[in-house]
């Protein structure tokens, strides 16, 4: 790699730390909420930079063992009924898909896997239909 | 329409009332919402935004029917789809005071008493809403939710194996069609107004349709709408509480497995909606890191689908 230190992961980490240290305490309301969202996004990118390559390889292996090259192919096979709903093949497919979901959560929101759901700022600002009446 | 023009037009549709304190509130994607005072009475006006093709007349007929049926809702003061009045279809509603933000309702001390009563109050509001005679709102349409979200997902062209597994399970376990009732369609925390004493009003009726009333119970329990709480019913109550109170109010026993089916469909729907929201950013329609981040919440719904279907495949 032609790049000097810090690594991409360390660069992202430095921005996240600045947001946490300086921006959060200096802001309030909507800007602070969006700063929290930004911190979560950067932490997610850091985790993906750390484990993403390994996950991609493991995912390709899982799919290949089932005879598929991509998630799109597997999704189409489940939809068409080519993959059965019951029996050992169905179980193998579900096990593989579940492993992929766990990998995605390991990057997106690891606490979700432990039964804690609130790593994102828990708020409903993101939910589209609340019109703030009252 | 400018602020002053809107004030003048509101005065016109409200019989010459003096309009003061006209203030734009944070709006949804399909509506523009303002608060104002008309001759000392606090009111709300919602104007339909361009691009929303739904018929607002259906929504205000449902609101009126809901009020008549005893559902706590804002009163429709005046409403019209005639765009010559306010430049767009609109409804003027009574202003109901309270809180809609889920985080506050679930965590603030001010709502401790409300949290104790809310599950039961929601059950009774649903019972009243499901008692509406569907023939009184003839413009309401039945909606096949599976078909609808199948089409949304296909349009997005982001296939997910988990979603395909869920679609197959839903097809295979589809409950017998129940009695067709008026269904709210988005009955959950975030769309209800809550005061210190509990439920004040059920809001956001634009997704109302005809269907199985159990859809509303299932959607209310989808994990995303618990906002981090461990209690299944809107983050405030247990299933039995909702089912027992609903049965008491309607005389209809609730089949927990049917509600579960709708909860699974609801989880799938919200998973697909997460893709939609992220696409709003990616496509450039609304650039926002918040929307972008929602794209990475799809896997939470996939996780919840596996959890809900464990032992049921």
Coordinates of C-alpha atoms in Angstrom, one line a residue:
Chain A
X1 CA 0.0 0.0 0.0
X2 CA 1.5 3.4 -1.0
X3 CA -0.1 5.3 1.9
X4 CA 1.6 6.6 5.0
X5 CA 0.4 6.1 8.5
X6 CA -2.2 6.6 9.9
X7 CA -4.3 3.8 8.3
X8 CA -7.8 4.4 7.0
X9 CA -9.1 3.0 10.2
X10 CA -7.0 5.2 12.3
X11 CA -8.0 8.3 10.3
X12 CA -11.7 7.5 10.8
X13 CA -11.0 6.9 14.4
X14 CA -9.4 10.3 14.8
X15 CA -12.5 12.0 13.4
X16 CA -14.8 10.0 15.6
X17 CA -12.8 10.9 18.7
X18 CA -12.9 14.6 17.8
X19 CA -16.7 14.4 17.4
X20 CA -17.0 12.6 20.8
X21 CA -14.5 14.9 22.6
X22 CA -15.3 18.4 21.2
X23 CA -18.5 18.4 19.1
X24 CA -20.9 16.5 21.4
X25 CA -20.4 18.7 24.4
X26 CA -20.5 21.9 22.3
X27 CA -23.8 21.1 20.7
X28 CA -27.4 20.4 21.6
X29 CA -30.7 19.3 20.1
X30 CA -30.8 18.3 16.5
X31 CA -27.1 19.0 15.8
X32 CA -26.0 16.9 18.8
X33 CA -28.4 14.1 17.7
X34 CA -26.9 14.1 14.2
X35 CA -23.4 14.2 15.7
X36 CA -24.2 11.0 17.6
X37 CA -25.4 9.5 14.4
X38 CA -22.1 10.5 12.8
X39 CA -20.2 8.9 15.6
X40 CA -22.1 5.7 15.2
X41 CA -21.5 5.7 11.4
X42 CA -17.7 6.2 11.9
X43 CA -17.5 3.5 14.5
X44 CA -19.3 1.2 12.0
X45 CA -16.8 2.1 9.3
X46 CA -13.9 1.3 11.7
X47 CA -15.3 -2.1 12.4
X48 CA -15.8 -2.8 8.7
X49 CA -12.2 -1.8 7.9
X50 CA -11.1 -4.2 10.6
X51 CA -13.1 -7.3 9.8
X52 CA -14.6 -6.7 6.4
X53 CA -12.0 -8.6 4.3
X54 CA -12.3 -11.7 6.4
X55 CA -16.1 -11.5 6.4
X56 CA -16.2 -11.2 2.6
X57 CA -14.1 -14.3 2.2
X58 CA -16.1 -16.3 4.8
X59 CA -19.3 -15.2 3.0
X60 CA -18.1 -16.3 -0.4
X61 CA -17.1 -19.7 1.1
X62 CA -20.6 -20.1 2.7
X63 CA -22.3 -19.3 -0.6
X64 CA -20.0 -21.6 -2.6
X65 CA -20.7 -24.5 -0.3
X66 CA -24.4 -24.1 -1.1
X67 CA -23.6 -23.8 -4.8
X68 CA -24.1 -20.1 -5.2
X69 CA -21.9 -17.2 -6.2
X70 CA -23.8 -14.3 -4.8
X71 CA -26.6 -13.4 -2.4
X72 CA -28.7 -12.4 -5.4
X73 CA -28.5 -16.0 -6.8
X74 CA -29.3 -17.5 -3.4
X75 CA -32.3 -15.1 -2.9
X76 CA -33.6 -16.0 -6.3
X77 CA -33.3 -19.8 -5.6
X78 CA -35.2 -19.4 -2.3
X79 CA -37.9 -17.4 -4.0
X80 CA -38.3 -19.9 -6.8
X81 CA -38.5 -22.8 -4.5
X82 CA -35.4 -24.4 -5.9
X83 CA -34.1 -24.4 -2.3
X84 CA -36.6 -26.4 -0.3
X85 CA -38.5 -25.0 2.7
X86 CA -37.9 -28.1 4.8
X87 CA -35.3 -30.7 5.3
X88 CA -31.5 -30.7 5.6
X89 CA -30.9 -28.4 2.6
X90 CA -33.3 -25.8 3.9
X91 CA -31.6 -25.9 7.3
X92 CA -28.1 -25.5 5.7
X93 CA -29.4 -22.5 3.8
X94 CA -30.9 -20.9 6.9
X95 CA -27.7 -21.5 8.9
X96 CA -25.7 -19.9 6.1
X97 CA -28.0 -16.9 5.8
X98 CA -28.1 -16.5 9.6
X99 CA -24.3 -16.5 9.7
X100 CA -24.3 -13.7 7.1
X101 CA -26.8 -11.7 9.2
X102 CA -24.6 -12.1 12.3
X103 CA -21.6 -10.8 10.4
X104 CA -23.5 -7.8 9.2
X105 CA -24.6 -7.0 12.7
X106 CA -21.0 -7.4 14.0
X107 CA -20.2 -4.4 11.9
X108 CA -23.5 -2.5 12.0
X109 CA -24.5 -2.9 15.6
X110 CA -22.7 -5.5 17.6
X111 CA -24.7 -4.9 20.7
X112 CA -27.8 -6.0 18.9
X113 CA -26.4 -9.5 18.9
X114 CA -26.1 -9.4 22.7
X115 CA -29.7 -8.4 23.1
X116 CA -29.0 -4.7 23.6
X117 CA -30.7 -2.7 20.9
X118 CA -29.8 0.9 21.6
X119 CA -26.4 1.6 20.1
X120 CA -27.9 4.1 17.8
X121 CA -29.2 7.2 19.4
X122 CA -32.7 6.0 20.3
X123 CA -35.0 8.5 18.8
X124 CA -37.7 8.6 16.3
X125 CA -36.3 11.6 14.3
X126 CA -35.6 9.1 11.6
X127 CA -39.1 7.7 11.4
X128 CA -40.8 9.4 8.5
X129 CA -44.4 9.9 9.4
X130 CA -44.4 11.7 12.8
X131 CA -45.4 15.2 12.0
X132 CA -44.7 16.7 15.4
X133 CA -48.2 17.9 16.1
X134 CA -49.1 19.2 19.4
Chain B
X1 CA -47.7 29.8 -0.7
X2 CA -46.1 32.4 1.5
X3 CA -46.6 32.6 5.3
X4 CA -48.9 35.6 5.0
X5 CA -50.9 34.2 2.1
X6 CA -51.4 31.0 4.1
X7 CA -52.6 33.0 7.1
X8 CA -55.0 35.0 4.9
X9 CA -56.3 31.8 3.3
X10 CA -56.8 30.1 6.6
X11 CA -58.8 33.0 7.8
X12 CA -61.0 32.7 4.7
X13 CA -61.7 28.9 5.3
X14 CA -62.3 29.6 9.0
X15 CA -65.0 32.1 8.5
X16 CA -62.9 35.2 8.9
X17 CA -61.2 34.2 12.1
X18 CA -58.1 36.2 13.2
X19 CA -55.1 34.0 12.5
X20 CA -52.0 34.4 14.8
X21 CA -48.9 32.5 15.7
X22 CA -48.7 30.6 12.4
X23 CA -45.6 28.4 12.8
X24 CA -44.2 25.7 10.5
X25 CA -43.6 22.4 12.5
X26 CA -41.1 19.8 11.4
X27 CA -42.9 18.0 8.7
X28 CA -43.1 14.5 7.3
X29 CA -42.3 13.7 3.7
X30 CA -45.9 13.8 2.5
X31 CA -47.3 16.6 4.7
X32 CA -46.5 20.1 5.6
X33 CA -47.7 20.8 9.1
X34 CA -48.3 24.2 10.7
X35 CA -49.7 25.3 14.1
X36 CA -51.6 28.5 14.5
X37 CA -54.2 30.2 16.6
X38 CA -57.7 31.1 15.2
X39 CA -59.6 33.5 17.5
X40 CA -57.7 32.2 20.5
X41 CA -58.3 28.5 19.6
X42 CA -55.0 26.6 18.9
X43 CA -55.3 24.6 15.7
X44 CA -53.1 22.6 13.3
X45 CA -53.2 22.6 9.5
X46 CA -51.8 19.9 7.4
X47 CA -51.2 20.5 3.7
X48 CA -50.5 17.7 1.3
X49 CA -47.1 18.1 -0.5
X50 CA -46.5 17.6 -4.2
X51 CA -45.7 14.0 -5.0
X52 CA -48.1 12.5 -2.5
X53 CA -50.7 10.9 -4.7
X54 CA -53.0 9.7 -1.9
X55 CA -56.5 11.1 -1.6
X56 CA -56.6 13.3 1.5
X57 CA -60.4 13.1 1.5
X58 CA -60.1 9.5 2.4
X59 CA -57.9 10.4 5.4
X60 CA -60.3 13.0 6.8
X61 CA -63.3 10.8 6.3
X62 CA -61.5 8.1 8.3
X63 CA -60.6 10.6 11.0
X64 CA -64.2 11.7 11.2
X65 CA -65.4 8.1 11.4
X66 CA -62.8 7.3 14.1
X67 CA -63.9 10.2 16.2
X68 CA -67.5 9.1 15.9
X69 CA -66.5 5.5 16.9
X70 CA -64.8 6.8 20.1
X71 CA -61.2 6.7 19.0
X72 CA -59.2 9.5 20.6
X73 CA -58.2 11.6 17.5
X74 CA -57.9 15.2 16.6
X75 CA -61.2 16.7 15.5
X76 CA -61.4 17.7 11.8
X77 CA -62.5 21.4 11.9
X78 CA -62.5 21.8 8.2
X79 CA -60.9 20.0 5.3
X80 CA -60.9 20.1 1.5
X81 CA -59.2 18.6 -1.5
X82 CA -60.0 21.8 -3.4
X83 CA -56.6 23.3 -4.1
X84 CA -58.0 26.8 -4.7
X85 CA -58.4 27.2 -0.9
X86 CA -54.9 26.7 0.4
X87 CA -52.9 25.8 -2.7
X88 CA -53.1 22.0 -1.8
X89 CA -55.5 19.6 -0.2
X90 CA -55.6 20.3 3.5
X91 CA -57.1 19.5 6.9
X92 CA -57.5 21.8 9.8
X93 CA -57.4 19.8 13.0
X94 CA -57.9 20.5 16.7
X95 CA -54.6 20.8 18.5
X96 CA -54.0 17.9 20.9
X97 CA -51.3 18.7 23.5
X98 CA -48.7 16.0 24.3
X99 CA -45.6 14.1 23.2
X100 CA -45.0 11.9 20.2
X101 CA -41.2 11.3 20.6
X102 CA -40.9 7.6 21.6
X103 CA -37.6 8.1 23.6
X104 CA -39.3 10.6 25.9
X105 CA -42.5 8.6 26.3
X106 CA -40.5 5.5 27.2
X107 CA -37.9 7.1 29.5
X108 CA -39.0 10.5 30.9
X109 CA -40.4 10.5 34.5
X110 CA -43.2 12.8 33.3
X111 CA -44.7 9.8 31.5
X112 CA -44.3 7.1 34.3
X113 CA -48.0 7.0 34.9
X114 CA -48.8 7.1 31.2
X115 CA -46.6 4.0 30.6
X116 CA -48.6 2.1 33.2
X117 CA -51.9 2.7 31.3
X118 CA -50.7 2.9 27.7
X119 CA -51.0 -0.7 26.6
X120 CA -54.5 -1.0 27.9
X121 CA -55.5 2.4 26.4
X122 CA -54.0 1.3 23.0
X123 CA -56.0 -1.9 23.1
X124 CA -59.2 0.1 23.7
X125 CA -58.4 2.6 21.0
X126 CA -57.8 -0.3 18.6
X127 CA -61.1 -1.9 19.7
X128 CA -62.9 1.4 18.9
X129 CA -61.2 1.8 15.6
X130 CA -62.0 -1.7 14.5
X131 CA -65.6 -1.2 15.4
X132 CA -66.0 1.4 12.6
X133 CA -68.4 0.2 10.0
X134 CA -66.3 0.0 6.8
X135 CA -69.2 1.1 4.6
X136 CA -69.1 4.5 6.3
X137 CA -65.7 5.1 4.6
X138 CA -66.4 3.9 1.1
X139 CA -63.2 5.3 -0.4
X140 CA -61.0 3.0 1.7
X141 CA -59.3 0.3 -0.3
X142 CA -58.2 -3.2 0.8
X143 CA -54.4 -3.6 0.7
X144 CA -52.6 -6.9 0.2
X145 CA -49.5 -6.1 2.3
X146 CA -47.5 -9.0 1.1
X147 CA -48.0 -8.1 -2.6
X148 CA -47.3 -4.5 -1.9
X149 CA -44.0 -5.0 -0.2
X150 CA -43.0 -7.7 -2.6
X151 CA -43.3 -5.1 -5.4
X152 CA -41.4 -2.5 -3.3
X153 CA -38.5 -4.9 -2.8
X154 CA -38.5 -6.0 -6.4
X155 CA -38.4 -2.3 -7.5
X156 CA -35.4 -1.7 -5.2
X157 CA -33.6 -4.6 -6.8
X158 CA -31.7 -5.4 -3.5
X159 CA -32.5 -9.1 -3.0
X160 CA -32.0 -10.4 0.5
X161 CA -32.1 -14.2 1.2
X162 CA -33.5 -13.6 4.7
X163 CA -36.4 -11.6 3.2
X164 CA -37.1 -14.4 0.7
X165 CA -37.2 -17.0 3.5
X166 CA -39.6 -14.7 5.4
X167 CA -41.8 -14.2 2.3
X168 CA -42.0 -18.0 1.9
X169 CA -42.9 -18.5 5.5
X170 CA -45.5 -15.8 5.4
X171 CA -47.1 -17.4 2.3
X172 CA -47.1 -20.9 3.9
X173 CA -48.5 -19.7 7.2
X174 CA -51.0 -17.1 6.0
X175 CA -53.9 -17.0 8.5
X176 CA -57.5 -17.3 7.2
X177 CA -58.8 -14.0 6.2
X178 CA -60.5 -12.5 9.2
X179 CA -63.4 -10.1 9.1
X180 CA -62.5 -7.1 7.0
X181 CA -62.3 -4.0 9.2
X182 CA -60.9 -0.4 8.9
X183 CA -57.2 -0.8 9.8
X184 CA -55.0 2.2 10.8
X185 CA -52.0 0.8 9.0
X186 CA -49.3 2.7 11.0
X187 CA -50.4 2.2 14.6
X188 CA -47.3 2.5 16.8
X189 CA -45.2 4.6 19.1
X190 CA -44.2 7.7 17.2
X191 CA -47.7 8.1 15.7
X192 CA -49.6 8.6 19.0
X193 CA -49.9 11.6 21.1
X194 CA -49.3 10.9 24.8
X195 CA -49.9 13.0 27.8
X196 CA -48.9 12.4 31.5
X197 CA -52.1 10.4 31.9
X198 CA -51.6 8.3 28.8
X199 CA -53.0 8.2 25.3
X200 CA -54.3 11.5 24.0
X201 CA -54.7 10.9 20.3
X202 CA -54.0 8.5 17.5
X203 CA -52.3 10.4 14.6
X204 CA -51.1 9.7 11.1
X205 CA -54.0 8.0 9.3
X206 CA -52.7 8.3 5.8
X207 CA -52.0 4.6 5.6
X208 CA -55.5 3.5 6.7
X209 CA -57.0 0.7 4.6
X210 CA -59.3 -2.2 4.8
X211 CA -57.9 -5.5 6.1
X212 CA -57.5 -7.9 9.0
X213 CA -57.6 -5.9 12.2
X214 CA -54.8 -8.1 13.7
X215 CA -52.5 -6.2 11.4
X216 CA -52.6 -3.2 13.7
X217 CA -51.9 -5.4 16.8
X218 CA -48.9 -7.1 15.1
X219 CA -47.4 -3.8 13.8
X220 CA -47.7 -2.2 17.3
X221 CA -45.5 -5.0 18.6
X222 CA -42.8 -5.0 16.0
X223 CA -39.4 -4.7 17.8
X224 CA -38.3 -1.5 16.1
X225 CA -41.3 0.3 17.7
X226 CA -40.2 -0.7 21.2
X227 CA -37.3 1.7 20.7
X228 CA -34.9 -0.4 22.8
X229 CA -37.4 -1.4 25.6
X230 CA -37.8 -5.1 26.4
X231 CA -41.6 -4.9 26.6
X232 CA -43.2 -6.1 23.4
X233 CA -46.3 -3.9 23.2
X234 CA -45.0 -0.4 22.1
X235 CA -42.2 -0.8 24.6
X236 CA -44.7 -0.4 27.5
X237 CA -46.7 -3.6 27.9
X238 CA -46.9 -7.4 27.6
X239 CA -48.7 -9.3 24.9
X240 CA -51.4 -10.6 27.4
X241 CA -52.2 -7.1 28.5
X242 CA -52.9 -6.0 24.9
X243 CA -54.8 -9.2 23.9
X244 CA -56.9 -9.4 27.1
X245 CA -58.0 -5.8 27.0
X246 CA -58.7 -6.0 23.3
X247 CA -60.8 -9.1 23.8
X248 CA -62.6 -7.5 26.7
X249 CA -63.5 -4.4 24.6
X250 CA -64.4 -6.2 21.4
X251 CA -65.7 -9.6 22.6
X252 CA -63.3 -11.2 20.1
X253 CA -60.6 -13.4 21.4
X254 CA -57.1 -12.7 20.0
X255 CA -55.2 -15.6 18.4
X256 CA -51.6 -14.9 19.4
X257 CA -50.3 -16.8 16.4
X258 CA -52.2 -14.6 14.0
X259 CA -50.8 -11.5 15.7
X260 CA -47.3 -13.1 15.5
X261 CA -47.8 -13.6 11.7
X262 CA -48.6 -9.9 11.3
X263 CA -45.6 -9.0 13.5
X264 CA -43.3 -11.1 11.3
X265 CA -44.8 -9.3 8.2
X266 CA -44.3 -6.0 10.0
X267 CA -40.6 -6.8 10.7
X268 CA -40.2 -7.6 7.1
X269 CA -41.9 -4.4 6.1
X270 CA -39.7 -2.2 8.3
X271 CA -36.6 -4.1 6.9
X272 CA -37.6 -3.2 3.4
X273 CA -38.4 0.4 4.5
X274 CA -34.9 0.7 5.8
X275 CA -33.6 0.0 2.3
X276 CA -36.1 2.6 0.9
X277 CA -34.8 5.2 3.4
X278 CA -31.2 4.6 2.6
X279 CA -32.0 4.8 -1.1
X280 CA -33.5 8.3 -0.5
X281 CA -29.9 9.3 0.4
X282 CA -28.1 7.2 -2.2
X283 CA -30.3 8.4 -5.1
X284 CA -29.7 12.1 -4.0
X285 CA -33.4 12.7 -3.3
X286 CA -32.5 13.6 0.4
X287 CA -28.8 13.7 1.2
X288 CA -28.4 12.7 4.8
X289 CA -26.0 10.6 6.8
X290 CA -28.9 9.7 9.1
X291 CA -30.8 8.1 6.2
X292 CA -27.6 6.5 4.9
X293 CA -27.1 4.9 8.4
X294 CA -30.6 3.4 8.3
X295 CA -29.4 1.2 5.4
X296 CA -27.2 -0.6 7.8
X297 CA -30.2 -1.3 10.0
X298 CA -31.7 -3.8 7.5
X299 CA -29.7 -6.6 9.3
X300 CA -31.5 -5.8 12.6
X301 CA -34.7 -6.8 11.0
X302 CA -33.2 -9.9 9.4
X303 CA -32.0 -10.8 12.9
X304 CA -35.5 -10.2 14.3
X305 CA -37.0 -12.3 11.6
X306 CA -34.7 -15.3 12.5
X307 CA -35.5 -14.8 16.1
X308 CA -39.3 -14.7 15.5
X309 CA -39.2 -17.7 13.3
X310 CA -36.9 -19.9 15.4
X311 CA -38.6 -23.2 15.9
X312 CA -41.5 -22.2 13.5
X313 CA -39.9 -22.9 10.1

